[in-house]
Amino acid sequence: MQEFRYLENVTTLKLDEERCTGCGMCETVCPHTVFKVEKSKAYFADRDACIECGACTANCPVEAISVTPGVGCAAYIIQTWIKGRNAAVACC
Amino acid sequence: MKELLANDKNAASRAEACCSSSQVTMGGSAPQPLSIPMAQTQEDDTPCCGPKPGPPSSPFEKPGYRMWHFVSGFAETPVGAIPRIATTLKATDFAGTFRARLGICRDRYRVAPGLYSAGDPGAESPVLVTANYKLSFDSLRRELNSIDAWILVLDTRGVNVWCAAGKKTFSTEELIRQVNGVGLNRLVSHRELILPQLGAPGISAQAVKKGCGFKVIWGPIRASDLKTFLRNGRKAEGKMRQLTFSIAERILLIPVELSLIVKPSMIILLAVFFLSGIGPHIFSFSAAWFRGLNGAAAYILGVLAGAVVAPILLPWLPRRQFYIKGIWTGLVVGFIGVLSLGNDIGRLEFLALVLVSTAVSSYAAMNFTGATPFTSPSGVEKEMRQGIPIQIIAVAVATIAWVAAPFVN
């Protein structure tokens, strides 16, 4: 996936290193190798590759990761503009 | 019809309007062979017309249900008879895949959720979890020859694993519901479920463990890596965990993209023909038709540039924003296309047509973000805030130029 890069510095992904226990779950579930774990702590190996799918936040056992999850799809975002975030239906 | 009615009513009525046959499968339910003695056939001495009758009904057939062609038999288990599925695809599967890829009846291309078996699984065999979109189900079962496994199909409303996880139908709650519903703890002695990695956005492994006692093991992204995964002590590493988006994968998505554009295009084309008729004589039907054809051509060129050319050339088009990628393809395809329309197009009309192609292409390419596996919603929203105003201005200028052209000439 390295040949495909999307916009930089846009992701809402945040990692609380204090809380992190280094279990490695985020590294396992991320489809874009955003995380790496070393010395019992996760760190961003490639934060700009994040697609905000929410796999890491759903599976972090200590809630150390936060992201505003959603679908990277124009039609979906137009719906969130018109109807609001909660009423929009993911469209892919 | 029981299972069909269990779905939401709208989906069912949509399906009947769309697909002529409503497939009802003998899925997770446990059909018992009928004990009624079979009527004696008198094939040899019946003095009847026409060819010989076919074989008698399968003992697994039940009134009101239709057997799926991929069920090769049933395995007797402590939780009832579980359908055993074939691991090779038939012509009808490929035809179904083809139709789904074109976007025809795609939302009804599903199998019954519940438990299935491949090979001859026992209490120790792995449990593989998937979605009830038939394309997902097929891509899993075709990889299971010589593997003994249980397959737990979640009700994702006929949506693939990745999108269903995003829509939260491939979810923690649905997984727990199915595990408990089929009585998995009475079927297998272990407490592990193997899930496709792309289901992770919808599933919380720790909540599943809490909810039904089963541990989630994240398997590879692609079913084709399953054999290696199982052989390697259930470890998915490196390439198995990374997405790809090859030119072949991108081309496969194009027909569905186009099928989604057809409906709004009808309304837009009507508007194009109407605008084309406006002129010094108030409204001319011949102008509506002949100028309208040029306008429609420019629109269709824009759709092709944005929804076909841009996805194919995706990694090689300059800039990361999809709306810009679409501008490049729309400009080039529009320019060449409109030039080839003929000499009777004035300068103002030429400008209008190329602008239309470019704006439409930009929008269609921007829409392709939803089909890619590497765009984030925050990024898409950011580029839309730049792209949509540009597209609106281009269409507005094109419309003014197009309507003004007959007056100027």
XYZ file of C-alpha atoms in Angstrom:
501
model
C 0.000 0.000 0.000
C 3.047 2.253 0.129
C 2.403 3.350 -3.467
C -0.892 4.908 -2.346
C -0.570 7.844 0.016
C -3.453 10.084 0.974
C -3.549 13.530 2.583
C -1.105 14.244 5.422
C -1.925 15.589 8.879
C -5.666 15.037 8.661
C -6.301 11.961 10.794
C -8.089 12.318 14.135
C -6.065 9.401 15.548
C -4.601 9.921 19.032
C -2.512 7.628 21.212
C -2.221 7.977 24.976
C 1.183 6.486 25.725
C 0.616 6.702 29.471
C -2.275 4.253 29.274
C -0.696 1.930 26.714
C 0.320 -1.467 28.049
C 2.075 -2.579 24.859
C -0.237 -5.549 24.214
C 0.201 -5.109 20.471
C -3.477 -5.432 19.565
C -3.390 -2.166 17.578
C -0.428 -3.400 15.557
C -2.347 -6.622 14.798
C -5.656 -5.129 13.656
C -4.409 -2.071 11.746
C -4.535 -2.720 7.987
C -2.011 0.052 7.297
C 0.802 -0.653 9.802
C 0.216 2.666 11.564
C 1.445 1.239 14.905
C 4.579 -0.518 16.043
C 5.239 -1.781 19.547
C 8.644 -1.577 21.183
C 9.630 -1.838 24.828
C 6.010 -2.444 25.897
C 4.786 0.777 24.305
C 2.981 1.390 21.047
C 4.113 4.275 18.876
C 3.153 5.730 15.497
C 5.225 4.138 12.778
C 3.178 5.813 10.032
C 0.403 8.035 11.393
C -0.485 9.553 8.002
C -1.417 6.115 6.654
C -4.380 6.040 9.075
C -7.786 5.688 7.375
C -9.770 6.169 10.597
C -11.485 2.777 10.296
C -11.615 2.430 14.081
C -10.209 -1.116 14.321
C -7.544 -0.060 16.853
C -9.908 1.856 19.140
C -12.454 -0.989 19.128
C -9.783 -3.490 20.155
C -7.543 -1.530 22.529
C -8.172 -3.136 25.941
C -7.153 -0.019 27.909
C -8.781 2.675 25.740
C -5.464 4.295 24.978
C -6.386 5.073 21.378
C -9.032 7.471 20.121
C -10.200 8.268 16.605
C -13.347 9.643 15.009
C -14.254 6.614 12.934
C -16.051 6.809 9.636
C -15.987 5.874 6.004
C -13.750 7.762 3.593
C -16.445 8.206 1.000
C -17.743 11.395 -0.629
C -21.409 10.357 -0.718
C -21.297 9.513 2.986
C -19.756 12.862 3.866
C -22.360 14.772 1.839
C -24.987 12.931 3.911
C -23.284 13.971 7.143
C -23.369 17.571 5.925
C -27.069 17.409 5.105
C -28.479 15.090 7.762
C -25.849 15.245 10.474
C -23.329 12.655 11.509
C -25.703 10.270 13.276
C -28.346 10.056 10.562
C -25.925 9.366 7.716
C -25.705 5.815 6.404
C -22.292 4.493 5.399
C -22.435 3.863 1.727
C -19.664 1.657 0.408
C -40.297 -18.212 3.375
C -39.622 -17.951 7.075
C -36.065 -16.726 6.727
C -36.876 -14.234 4.057
C -39.641 -12.717 6.142
C -37.264 -12.451 9.038
C -35.373 -9.799 7.138
C -36.643 -6.280 7.045
C -39.704 -5.869 4.926
C -38.297 -3.225 2.639
C -35.337 -5.340 1.680
C -37.620 -8.254 0.952
C -39.981 -6.282 -1.247
C -37.062 -4.626 -3.003
C -35.640 -8.023 -3.673
C -38.858 -9.281 -5.169
C -39.097 -6.284 -7.430
C -35.506 -6.811 -8.473
C -34.853 -10.520 -8.517
C -37.472 -12.847 -9.857
C -36.605 -15.771 -7.617
C -36.324 -15.356 -3.897
C -33.591 -17.714 -2.791
C -34.376 -19.261 0.523
C -31.652 -21.474 1.757
C -31.317 -24.329 4.120
C -28.629 -22.604 6.060
C -27.991 -22.530 9.755
C -31.265 -24.261 10.574
C -30.939 -27.982 11.029
C -33.088 -29.853 8.560
C -33.886 -33.438 9.340
C -34.199 -35.944 6.523
C -37.804 -36.826 5.910
C -38.864 -40.188 7.197
C -41.717 -40.645 4.729
C -40.999 -43.697 2.592
C -40.229 -42.750 -0.966
C -42.912 -43.559 -3.508
C -41.941 -46.376 -5.824
C -40.920 -45.113 -9.221
C -42.085 -47.056 -12.195
C -39.663 -45.655 -14.683
C -39.285 -48.765 -16.770
C -42.815 -49.910 -17.326
C -44.700 -46.610 -17.310
C -46.208 -45.993 -20.718
C -45.779 -42.234 -20.458
C -45.116 -39.380 -22.796
C -41.935 -37.288 -22.872
C -38.471 -38.096 -21.551
C -37.840 -40.173 -18.421
C -38.440 -38.279 -15.149
C -35.402 -37.040 -13.186
C -34.173 -38.392 -9.851
C -36.445 -38.217 -6.789
C -36.231 -35.243 -4.418
C -33.328 -35.171 -1.977
C -34.279 -36.354 1.526
C -32.961 -33.003 2.802
C -35.477 -30.927 0.888
C -38.123 -29.209 2.968
C -41.370 -27.583 1.845
C -40.922 -23.845 1.413
C -37.137 -24.013 1.156
C -34.809 -24.363 -1.760
C -31.523 -26.151 -1.464
C -28.415 -24.153 -2.441
C -26.315 -25.861 -5.102
C -23.186 -25.567 -2.928
C -24.570 -27.792 -0.153
C -23.150 -31.266 -0.756
C -24.684 -32.905 2.314
C -25.256 -32.495 6.022
C -23.000 -33.320 8.959
C -24.715 -34.778 12.027
C -23.528 -32.873 15.101
C -24.579 -32.303 18.719
C -26.225 -29.063 17.533
C -28.143 -30.666 14.671
C -27.485 -31.324 10.993
C -25.053 -28.731 9.635
C -24.818 -28.142 5.873
C -21.543 -29.281 4.344
C -20.460 -26.972 1.564
C -18.614 -27.665 -1.647
C -15.233 -25.949 -1.948
C -15.251 -25.581 -5.710
C -17.272 -22.910 -7.467
C -19.699 -23.782 -10.227
C -20.682 -21.851 -13.339
C -23.691 -20.446 -11.494
C -21.378 -19.002 -8.801
C -19.235 -17.274 -11.401
C -22.372 -15.956 -13.100
C -23.570 -14.641 -9.731
C -20.203 -12.988 -9.081
C -20.369 -11.390 -12.514
C -23.861 -9.993 -11.857
C -22.884 -8.690 -8.416
C -19.798 -6.999 -9.873
C -22.073 -5.233 -12.341
C -24.229 -4.096 -9.429
C -27.265 -6.178 -10.456
C -29.281 -7.340 -7.421
C -26.109 -6.952 -5.398
C -27.943 -6.267 -2.145
C -29.819 -9.563 -2.411
C -26.764 -11.666 -3.241
C -26.536 -13.341 0.127
C -26.544 -16.679 1.905
C -28.404 -17.557 5.085
C -26.459 -16.637 8.208
C -25.584 -19.448 10.594
C -23.313 -22.447 10.767
C -21.820 -24.389 7.855
C -19.091 -27.000 7.613
C -16.263 -27.687 5.182
C -14.607 -31.087 4.935
C -15.180 -33.287 7.956
C -14.756 -31.037 10.997
C -14.836 -32.208 14.619
C -14.720 -30.716 18.091
C -11.136 -29.511 17.634
C -11.617 -27.912 14.217
C -11.212 -24.168 13.735
C -14.232 -21.868 13.451
C -13.938 -19.333 10.623
C -16.199 -16.300 10.742
C -17.387 -14.459 7.634
C -20.132 -12.226 6.198
C -23.286 -13.381 4.426
C -22.520 -11.548 1.167
C -22.297 -14.455 -1.252
C -19.100 -13.081 -2.803
C -17.423 -13.116 0.633
C -18.791 -16.593 1.360
C -17.579 -17.911 -2.010
C -14.123 -16.404 -1.672
C -13.804 -18.188 1.677
C -15.172 -21.603 0.701
C -13.080 -21.864 -2.455
C -9.971 -21.721 -0.236
C -11.123 -24.531 2.043
C -10.418 -27.655 0.005
C -8.620 -30.212 2.190
C -9.407 -28.095 5.288
C -11.805 -29.312 7.971
C -13.469 -26.286 9.511
C -16.684 -24.798 10.784
C -17.864 -21.620 9.104
C -19.938 -19.153 11.075
C -21.716 -16.722 8.781
C -22.871 -13.459 10.362
C -25.947 -11.600 9.155
C -24.262 -8.570 7.615
C -27.321 -7.845 5.404
C -25.449 -9.125 2.365
C -22.510 -6.763 2.778
C -18.832 -7.760 2.652
C -16.747 -7.992 5.826
C -14.880 -4.685 5.483
C -17.894 -2.500 4.663
C -20.109 -4.385 7.129
C -17.556 -3.720 9.876
C -17.765 -0.016 8.955
C -21.578 -0.141 9.048
C -21.464 -2.151 12.293
C -23.416 -5.129 11.003
C -20.278 -7.278 11.203
C -20.315 -6.494 14.891
C -19.558 -7.728 18.389
C -23.298 -8.096 19.117
C -24.003 -10.064 15.933
C -21.018 -12.359 16.526
C -22.131 -13.124 20.099
C -25.699 -13.662 18.882
C -24.583 -16.210 16.275
C -22.168 -18.017 18.610
C -24.917 -18.454 21.196
C -27.640 -19.035 18.605
C -25.949 -22.009 16.944
C -24.732 -23.407 20.288
C -21.065 -23.241 19.353
C -19.915 -24.157 22.861
C -21.673 -27.524 22.492
C -20.117 -28.110 19.085
C -16.411 -27.400 19.649
C -14.154 -28.157 22.604
C -11.901 -25.103 22.109
C -12.917 -21.477 22.656
C -11.430 -19.675 19.657
C -12.874 -17.869 16.646
C -10.813 -16.945 13.601
C -11.949 -13.633 12.114
C -10.801 -11.826 8.992
C -8.646 -8.869 9.999
C -10.786 -6.426 8.024
C -13.667 -7.166 10.390
C -11.789 -5.457 13.223
C -13.476 -2.022 12.945
C -16.788 -3.671 13.919
C -15.577 -6.168 16.507
C -14.117 -5.670 19.939
C -12.160 -8.822 20.783
C -12.346 -8.230 24.529
C -16.118 -7.638 24.394
C -16.597 -10.882 22.438
C -14.600 -12.769 25.072
C -16.744 -11.229 27.785
C -19.995 -11.817 25.891
C -19.639 -15.473 24.865
C -16.360 -16.777 26.240
C -14.687 -17.138 22.844
C -11.303 -15.614 22.080
C -10.979 -13.716 18.806
C -7.933 -14.569 16.699
C -7.339 -12.079 13.912
C -6.709 -13.979 10.710
C -5.348 -12.756 7.394
C -7.059 -10.106 5.275
C -7.447 -12.413 2.271
C -9.029 -15.878 2.408
C -6.312 -17.054 0.015
C -3.801 -16.743 2.885
C -5.877 -18.941 5.225
C -4.032 -22.189 4.519
C -0.649 -20.624 5.246
C -2.123 -18.953 8.319
C -3.441 -22.243 9.729
C -0.186 -24.028 8.862
C 1.911 -21.316 10.576
C 0.286 -21.834 13.947
C -2.406 -19.211 13.302
C -0.078 -16.298 12.855
C -0.749 -13.674 10.205
C 2.310 -11.609 9.466
C 3.664 -9.121 6.963
C 1.827 -9.203 3.650
C -1.122 -11.138 5.117
C -1.921 -8.067 7.212
C -1.500 -5.443 4.518
C -4.016 -4.196 2.015
C -3.349 -4.058 -1.693
C -5.071 -2.045 -4.391
C -3.714 -3.400 -7.654
C -4.884 -2.325 -11.090
C -6.948 -5.549 -11.353
C -8.601 -4.850 -7.988
C -9.394 -1.299 -9.102
C -10.859 -2.375 -12.466
C -13.180 -4.852 -10.689
C -14.789 -1.937 -8.819
C -15.504 0.197 -11.899
C -18.801 -1.442 -13.017
C -20.442 -0.963 -9.617
C -19.276 2.674 -9.559
C -20.850 3.181 -12.980
C -24.069 1.402 -11.996
C -24.467 3.824 -9.090
C -24.095 6.808 -11.444
C -26.733 5.646 -13.960
C -29.804 6.771 -12.004
C -28.806 10.394 -11.246
C -27.428 10.614 -14.792
C -30.907 10.168 -16.287
C -32.136 13.327 -14.564
C -28.979 15.255 -15.454
C -29.194 14.230 -19.125
C -32.835 15.351 -19.254
C -31.721 18.750 -17.956
C -28.925 18.864 -20.556
C -31.380 18.239 -23.415
C -33.783 20.833 -22.020
C -31.089 23.528 -21.672
C -29.845 22.748 -25.176
C -33.208 23.658 -26.681
C -33.204 27.200 -25.309
C -32.304 29.770 -27.959
C -33.398 32.886 -29.878
C -36.620 31.048 -30.854
C -37.395 30.456 -27.161
C -37.311 26.689 -27.471
C -36.276 24.529 -30.398
C -36.810 20.786 -30.313
C -34.236 20.175 -33.031
C -31.667 22.190 -31.045
C -32.645 20.307 -27.899
C -31.884 17.088 -29.726
C -28.761 17.961 -31.746
C -27.071 20.299 -29.264
C -28.313 18.035 -26.472
C -26.444 15.095 -27.973
C -23.203 17.077 -27.761
C -23.960 18.046 -24.171
C -24.806 14.453 -23.281
C -21.580 13.284 -24.927
C -19.553 15.730 -22.827
C -21.323 14.522 -19.677
C -20.725 10.855 -20.496
C -17.085 11.593 -21.331
C -16.777 13.176 -17.888
C -18.287 10.108 -16.208
C -15.910 7.803 -18.080
C -12.913 10.027 -17.310
C -13.724 10.152 -13.598
C -15.138 6.698 -12.900
C -13.105 4.599 -15.360
C -9.901 6.363 -16.436
C -9.085 7.921 -13.060
C -9.397 4.652 -11.056
C -7.207 2.820 -13.573
C -4.521 5.521 -13.636
C -4.929 6.304 -9.915
C -1.314 5.964 -8.690
C 0.122 7.819 -11.690
C -2.140 10.890 -11.704
C -0.550 13.977 -10.111
C -1.553 15.076 -6.588
C -3.199 13.070 -3.826
C -6.621 14.718 -3.913
C -9.017 12.646 -5.983
C -10.876 15.707 -7.257
C -7.607 16.917 -8.808
C -6.891 13.503 -10.315
C -10.374 13.732 -11.858
C -9.680 17.207 -13.234
C -6.660 15.883 -15.167
C -8.528 12.964 -16.714
C -11.632 15.096 -17.364
C -9.633 17.821 -19.106
C -7.754 15.411 -21.383
C -10.673 13.085 -22.173
C -13.054 16.049 -22.530
C -10.724 18.007 -24.820
C -9.988 15.086 -27.138
C -13.592 13.884 -27.047
C -15.173 17.256 -27.799
C -12.651 17.912 -30.599
C -13.753 14.676 -32.225
C -17.419 15.710 -32.049
C -16.961 17.880 -35.151
C -16.346 21.346 -36.485
C -19.782 22.852 -35.977
C -19.094 23.533 -32.298
C -18.427 27.190 -31.529
C -15.741 28.405 -29.126
C -18.188 29.159 -26.347
C -19.799 25.757 -26.716
C -16.398 24.109 -26.778
C -15.505 25.793 -23.495
C -18.819 24.720 -21.948
C -18.440 21.096 -23.014
C -14.857 20.720 -21.786
C -15.822 22.364 -18.478
C -18.703 19.917 -18.064
C -16.453 16.909 -18.723
C -13.884 18.207 -16.278
C -16.339 18.993 -13.476
C -18.207 15.702 -13.842
C -14.950 13.761 -13.961
C -13.662 15.571 -10.886
C -16.827 14.693 -8.957
C -16.874 11.058 -10.111
C -13.200 10.608 -9.198
C -13.854 12.191 -5.794
C -16.634 9.655 -5.280
C -14.181 6.837 -5.928
C -12.558 7.621 -2.567
C -15.261 5.448 -1.005
C -14.147 2.420 -2.988
C -10.484 2.688 -2.069
C -8.894 1.152 1.021
C -6.549 4.033 1.819
C -8.644 7.194 2.242
C -9.683 8.575 5.620
C -13.004 10.380 6.179
C -11.156 13.435 7.539
C -9.047 13.559 4.377
C -12.025 13.103 2.069
C -13.947 15.835 3.863
C -10.979 18.180 3.563
C -10.621 17.659 -0.170
C -14.374 17.943 -0.697
C -14.348 21.400 0.864
C -11.880 22.423 -1.823
C -13.219 20.326 -4.697
C -16.978 20.839 -4.548
C -16.878 24.678 -4.859
C -14.586 24.323 -7.894
C -16.933 21.761 -9.449
C -19.992 23.950 -8.815
C -18.325 27.014 -10.356
C -17.248 25.003 -13.416
C -20.784 23.675 -13.953
C -22.299 27.145 -13.456
C -19.926 28.752 -15.992
C -20.521 25.866 -18.413
C -24.306 26.215 -18.096
C -24.192 29.958 -18.725
C -21.859 29.528 -21.709
C -23.993 26.742 -23.135
C -27.275 28.636 -22.869
C -25.674 31.899 -24.104
C -23.999 30.309 -27.135
C -27.090 30.268 -29.486
C -27.739 33.954 -28.713
C -24.131 34.963 -29.354
C -23.913 33.112 -32.673
